[in-house]
Short mmCIF file of C-alpha atoms in Angstrom, two decimals:
data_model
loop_
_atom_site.label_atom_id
_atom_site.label_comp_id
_atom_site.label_asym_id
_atom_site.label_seq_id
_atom_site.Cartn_x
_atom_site.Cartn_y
_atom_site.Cartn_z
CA UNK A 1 65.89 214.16 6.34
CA UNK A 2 66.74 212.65 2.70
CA UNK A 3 70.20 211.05 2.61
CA UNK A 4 72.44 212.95 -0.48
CA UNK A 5 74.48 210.36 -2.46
CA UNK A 6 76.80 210.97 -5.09
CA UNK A 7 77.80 208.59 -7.70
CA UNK A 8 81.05 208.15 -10.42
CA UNK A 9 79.63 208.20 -13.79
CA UNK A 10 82.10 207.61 -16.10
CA UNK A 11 79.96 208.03 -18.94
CA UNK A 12 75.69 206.93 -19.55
CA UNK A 13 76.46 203.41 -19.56
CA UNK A 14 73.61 201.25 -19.26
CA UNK A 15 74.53 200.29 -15.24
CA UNK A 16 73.78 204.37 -14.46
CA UNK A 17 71.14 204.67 -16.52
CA UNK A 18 69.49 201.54 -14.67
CA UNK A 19 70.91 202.95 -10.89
CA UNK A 20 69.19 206.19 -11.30
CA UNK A 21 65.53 204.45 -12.51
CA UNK A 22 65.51 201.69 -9.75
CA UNK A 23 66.94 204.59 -7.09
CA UNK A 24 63.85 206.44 -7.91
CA UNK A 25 63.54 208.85 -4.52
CA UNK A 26 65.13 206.59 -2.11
CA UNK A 27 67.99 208.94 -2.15
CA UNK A 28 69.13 212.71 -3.64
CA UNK A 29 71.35 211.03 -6.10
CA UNK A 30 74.15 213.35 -7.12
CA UNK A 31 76.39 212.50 -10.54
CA UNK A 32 80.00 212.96 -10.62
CA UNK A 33 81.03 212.98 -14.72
CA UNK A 34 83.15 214.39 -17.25
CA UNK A 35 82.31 217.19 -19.05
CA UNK A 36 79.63 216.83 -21.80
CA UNK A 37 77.97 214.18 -20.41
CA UNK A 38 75.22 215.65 -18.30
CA UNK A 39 72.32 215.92 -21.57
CA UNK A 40 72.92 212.03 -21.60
CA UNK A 41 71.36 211.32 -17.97
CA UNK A 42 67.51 212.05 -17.31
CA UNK A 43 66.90 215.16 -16.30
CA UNK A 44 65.35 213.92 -12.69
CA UNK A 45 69.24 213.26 -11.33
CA UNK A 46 71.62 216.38 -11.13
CA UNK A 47 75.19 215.83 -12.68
CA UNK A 48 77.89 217.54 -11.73
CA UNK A 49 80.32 217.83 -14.67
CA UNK A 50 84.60 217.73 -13.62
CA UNK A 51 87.28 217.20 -15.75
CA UNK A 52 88.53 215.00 -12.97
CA UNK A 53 85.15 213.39 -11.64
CA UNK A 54 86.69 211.38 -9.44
CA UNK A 55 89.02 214.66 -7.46
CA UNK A 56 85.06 216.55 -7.45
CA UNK A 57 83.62 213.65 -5.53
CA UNK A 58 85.80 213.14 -2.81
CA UNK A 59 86.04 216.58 -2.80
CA UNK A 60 82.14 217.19 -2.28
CA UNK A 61 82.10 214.35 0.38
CA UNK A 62 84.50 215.62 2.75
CA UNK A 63 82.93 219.49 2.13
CA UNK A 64 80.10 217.87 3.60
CA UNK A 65 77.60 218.73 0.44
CA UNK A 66 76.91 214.72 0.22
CA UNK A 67 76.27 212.32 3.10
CA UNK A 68 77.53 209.59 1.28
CA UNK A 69 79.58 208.48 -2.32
CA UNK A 70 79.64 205.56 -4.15
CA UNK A 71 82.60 204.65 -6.58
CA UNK A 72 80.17 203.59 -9.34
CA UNK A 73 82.15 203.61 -12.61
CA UNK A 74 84.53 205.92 -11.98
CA UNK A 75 88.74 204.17 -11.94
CA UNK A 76 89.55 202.16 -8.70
CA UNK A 77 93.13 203.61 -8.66
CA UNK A 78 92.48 207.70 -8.67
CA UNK A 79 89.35 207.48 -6.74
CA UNK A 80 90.63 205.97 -4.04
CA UNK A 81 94.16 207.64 -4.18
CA UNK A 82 91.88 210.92 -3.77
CA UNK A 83 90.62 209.66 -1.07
CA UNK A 84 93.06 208.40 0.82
CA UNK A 85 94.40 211.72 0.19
CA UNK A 86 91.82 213.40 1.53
CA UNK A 87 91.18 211.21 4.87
CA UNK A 88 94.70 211.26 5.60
CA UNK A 89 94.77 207.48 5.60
CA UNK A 90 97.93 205.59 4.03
CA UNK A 91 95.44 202.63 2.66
CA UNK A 92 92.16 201.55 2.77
CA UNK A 93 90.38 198.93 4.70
CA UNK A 94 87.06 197.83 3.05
CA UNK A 95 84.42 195.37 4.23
CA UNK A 96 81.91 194.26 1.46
CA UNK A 97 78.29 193.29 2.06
CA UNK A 98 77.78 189.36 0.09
CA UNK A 99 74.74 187.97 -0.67
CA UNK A 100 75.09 183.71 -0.75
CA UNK A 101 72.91 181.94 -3.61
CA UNK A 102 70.64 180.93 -0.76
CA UNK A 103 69.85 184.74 0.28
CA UNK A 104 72.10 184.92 3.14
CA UNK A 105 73.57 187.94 3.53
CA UNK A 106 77.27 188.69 5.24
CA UNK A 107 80.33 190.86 5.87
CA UNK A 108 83.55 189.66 4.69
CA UNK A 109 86.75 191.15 5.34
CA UNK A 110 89.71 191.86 3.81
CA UNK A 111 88.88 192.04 0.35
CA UNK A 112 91.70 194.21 -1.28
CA UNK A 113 95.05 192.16 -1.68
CA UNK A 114 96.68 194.98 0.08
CA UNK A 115 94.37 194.35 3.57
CA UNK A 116 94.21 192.77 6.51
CA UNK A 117 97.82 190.71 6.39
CA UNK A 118 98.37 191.10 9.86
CA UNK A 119 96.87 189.77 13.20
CA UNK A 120 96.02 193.13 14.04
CA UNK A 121 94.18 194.23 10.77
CA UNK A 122 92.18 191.32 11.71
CA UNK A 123 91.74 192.23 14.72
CA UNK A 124 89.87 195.49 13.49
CA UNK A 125 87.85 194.07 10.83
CA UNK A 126 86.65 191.60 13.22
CA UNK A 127 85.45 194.05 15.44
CA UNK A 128 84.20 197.03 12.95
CA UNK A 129 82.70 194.18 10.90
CA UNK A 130 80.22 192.81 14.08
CA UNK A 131 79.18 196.57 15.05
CA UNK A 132 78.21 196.86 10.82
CA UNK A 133 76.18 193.83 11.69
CA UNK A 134 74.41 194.94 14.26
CA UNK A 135 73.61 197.85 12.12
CA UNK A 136 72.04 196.29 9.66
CA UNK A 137 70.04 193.11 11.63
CA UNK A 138 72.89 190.45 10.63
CA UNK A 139 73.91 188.08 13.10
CA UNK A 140 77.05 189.50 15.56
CA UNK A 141 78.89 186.55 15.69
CA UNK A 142 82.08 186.90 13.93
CA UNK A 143 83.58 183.63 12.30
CA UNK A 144 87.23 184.08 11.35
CA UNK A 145 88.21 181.25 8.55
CA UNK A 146 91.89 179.83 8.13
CA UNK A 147 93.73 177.54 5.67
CA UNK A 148 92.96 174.52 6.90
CA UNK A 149 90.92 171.98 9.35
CA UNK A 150 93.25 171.49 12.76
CA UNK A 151 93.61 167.84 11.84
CA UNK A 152 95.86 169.73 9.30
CA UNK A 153 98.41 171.32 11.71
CA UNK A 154 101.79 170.36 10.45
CA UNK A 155 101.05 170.07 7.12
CA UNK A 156 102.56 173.24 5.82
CA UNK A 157 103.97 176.49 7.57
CA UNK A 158 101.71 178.69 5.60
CA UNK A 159 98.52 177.00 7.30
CA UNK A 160 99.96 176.49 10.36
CA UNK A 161 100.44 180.47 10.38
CA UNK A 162 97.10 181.41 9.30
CA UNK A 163 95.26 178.33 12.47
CA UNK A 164 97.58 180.57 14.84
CA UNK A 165 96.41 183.83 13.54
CA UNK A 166 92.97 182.57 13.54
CA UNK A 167 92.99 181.73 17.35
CA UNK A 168 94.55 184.59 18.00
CA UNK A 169 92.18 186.90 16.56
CA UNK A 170 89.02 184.63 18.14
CA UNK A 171 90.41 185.51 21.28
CA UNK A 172 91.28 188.75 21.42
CA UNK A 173 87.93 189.73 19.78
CA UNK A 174 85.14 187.08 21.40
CA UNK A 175 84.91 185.64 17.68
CA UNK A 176 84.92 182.16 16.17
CA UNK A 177 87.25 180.02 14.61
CA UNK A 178 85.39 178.28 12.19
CA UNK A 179 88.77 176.90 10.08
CA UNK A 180 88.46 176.45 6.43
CA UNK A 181 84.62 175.85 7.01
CA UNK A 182 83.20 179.13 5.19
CA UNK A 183 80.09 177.04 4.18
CA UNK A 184 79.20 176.86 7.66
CA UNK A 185 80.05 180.12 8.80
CA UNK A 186 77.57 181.29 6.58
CA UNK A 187 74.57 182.34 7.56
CA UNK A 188 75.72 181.37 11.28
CA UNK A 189 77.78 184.60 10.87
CA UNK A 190 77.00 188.15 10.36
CA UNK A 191 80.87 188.50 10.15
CA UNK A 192 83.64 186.32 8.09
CA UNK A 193 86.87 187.38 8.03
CA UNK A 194 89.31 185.70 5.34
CA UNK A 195 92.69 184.43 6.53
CA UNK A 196 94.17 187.37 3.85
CA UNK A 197 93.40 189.86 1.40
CA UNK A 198 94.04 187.53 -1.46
CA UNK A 199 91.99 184.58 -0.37
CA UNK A 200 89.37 187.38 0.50
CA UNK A 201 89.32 188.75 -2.65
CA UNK A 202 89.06 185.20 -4.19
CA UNK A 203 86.09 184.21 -2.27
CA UNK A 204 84.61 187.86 -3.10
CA UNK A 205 85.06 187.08 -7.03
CA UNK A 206 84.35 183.41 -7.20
CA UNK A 207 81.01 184.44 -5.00
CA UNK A 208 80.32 186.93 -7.76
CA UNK A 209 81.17 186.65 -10.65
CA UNK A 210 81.39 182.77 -10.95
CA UNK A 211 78.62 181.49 -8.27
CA UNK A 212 75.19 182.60 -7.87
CA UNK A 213 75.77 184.87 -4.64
CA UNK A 214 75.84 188.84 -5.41
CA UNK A 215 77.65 191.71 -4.04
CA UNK A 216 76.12 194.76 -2.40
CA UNK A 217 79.18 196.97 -2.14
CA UNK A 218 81.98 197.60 0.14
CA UNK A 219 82.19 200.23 2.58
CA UNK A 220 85.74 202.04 3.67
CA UNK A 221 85.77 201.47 7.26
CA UNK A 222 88.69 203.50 8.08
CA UNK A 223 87.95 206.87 7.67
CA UNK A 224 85.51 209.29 8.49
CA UNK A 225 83.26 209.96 5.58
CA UNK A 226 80.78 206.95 4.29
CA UNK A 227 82.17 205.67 1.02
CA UNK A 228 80.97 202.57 -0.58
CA UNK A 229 83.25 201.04 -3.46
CA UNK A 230 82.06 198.87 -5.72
CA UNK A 231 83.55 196.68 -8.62
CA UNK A 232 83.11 197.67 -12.38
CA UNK A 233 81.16 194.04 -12.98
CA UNK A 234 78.29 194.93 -10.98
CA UNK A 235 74.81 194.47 -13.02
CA UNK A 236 74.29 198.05 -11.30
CA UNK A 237 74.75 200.09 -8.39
CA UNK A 238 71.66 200.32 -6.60
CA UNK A 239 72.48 198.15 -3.88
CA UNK A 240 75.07 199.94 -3.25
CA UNK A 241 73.55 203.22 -2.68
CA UNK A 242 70.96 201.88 -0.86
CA UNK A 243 74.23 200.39 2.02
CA UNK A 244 75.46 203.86 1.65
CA UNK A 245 72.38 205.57 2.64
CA UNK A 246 71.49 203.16 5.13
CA UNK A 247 74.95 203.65 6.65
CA UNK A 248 74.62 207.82 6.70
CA UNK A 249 70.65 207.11 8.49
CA UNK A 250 72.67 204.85 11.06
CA UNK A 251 75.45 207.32 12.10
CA UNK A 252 72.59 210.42 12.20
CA UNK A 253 71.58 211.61 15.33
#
């Protein structure tokens, strides 16, 4: 059966215009947008016009008339406060699909500021992150980074903290502690997860926005609907709804 996926549309920017051409009839693309915008999109996608877009397509996701939504353009802050609102969820845990300048592509976890600060966050990115990876043909293992070689024990608290949480994690979830090494847990790893949300969300932008790698999207893992959010700097969202509808095939009967 096709896979229904809505997406925000702020307005007919350029990146929606593009998603809905190079999405073509891999999915039934849906558009969530304010009002007046609809004679501005080709008439091959439907648009559903709401004076609070982002309220309509949360709203449509857990009424079950899409299999899947994508954030696309529409704000970070009310989207996801809708939907937290509507999973019952007091945050968000999000695991984003990278793509390395050499083509390799992994998970990486936390990537919100707000995420994974404890051991046991960790614990269930680490283990949500290798069944994603399995999913999709990555490798399972899971690599879990810290702040530091372990020829630098003792040189600060902070990294001493983040080595124990690191070992911790490894063995309480069969993964890997590769240290500070994230250029060699790349490509070795289906799963990395970040020693924080901040350093998480730094590797996530400098990947980016500043290196050569790419970013496919970032589905909410801890809830019960498929949602894939996705940063406002993306060249487009195709990529995205392609994880989302590849996610809503893998959970179908």
């Amino acid at each position: 059966m096709p896979v229904t996926v809505g997406l925000g549309a702020a307005s007919p920017d350029a990146k929606i215009l593009s998603t809905v051409r190079a999405v073509g009839r891999e999915v039934d693309l849906i558009l969530f947008s304010p009002p007046g915008t609809a004679g501005s999109f080709p008439d091959s996608v439907t648009v559903v016009e709401s004076e609070e877009p982002q309220i309509a397509l949360i709203e449509a996701l857990y009424a079950g008339r899409i299999d899947a939504a994508v954030r696309g353009t529409l704000p970070a802050s009310s989207t996801l406060k809708a939907l937290k609102q509507a999973a019952g969820v007091d945050h968000l845990e999000r695991i984003a699909l990278l793509e390395a300048a050499d083509g390799h592509l992994f998970l990486l976890a936390p990537v919100g500021v707000d995420e994974g600060w404890t051991v046991e966050e960790k614990v269930r990115f680490a283990r949500t992150g290798r069944d994603i990876a399995r999913r999709f043909g990555l490798p399972e293992g899971v690599a879990v980074l810290s702040g530091g070689r372990l020829g630098d024990l003792g040189r600060h608290p902070a990294v001493d903290r983040t080595m124990a949480d690191a070992e911790l994690v490894a063995r309480l979830t069969g993964a890997e502690h590769t240290e500070i090494l994230i250029e060699e847990a790349v490509g070795r790893y289906g799963m990395v997860v970040a020693p924080d949300g901040i350093s998480g969300n730094l590797i996530f932008r400098t990947l980016t926005f500043l290196g050569a790698g790419a970013g496919h999207g970032a589905p909410v893992v801890n809830i019960d609907r498929i949602f894939v959010d996705t940063s406002r700097a993306s060249a487009d969202y195709t990529n995205a709804i392609i994880l989302a509808k590849s996610l809503a095939q893998s959970e179908s009967p």
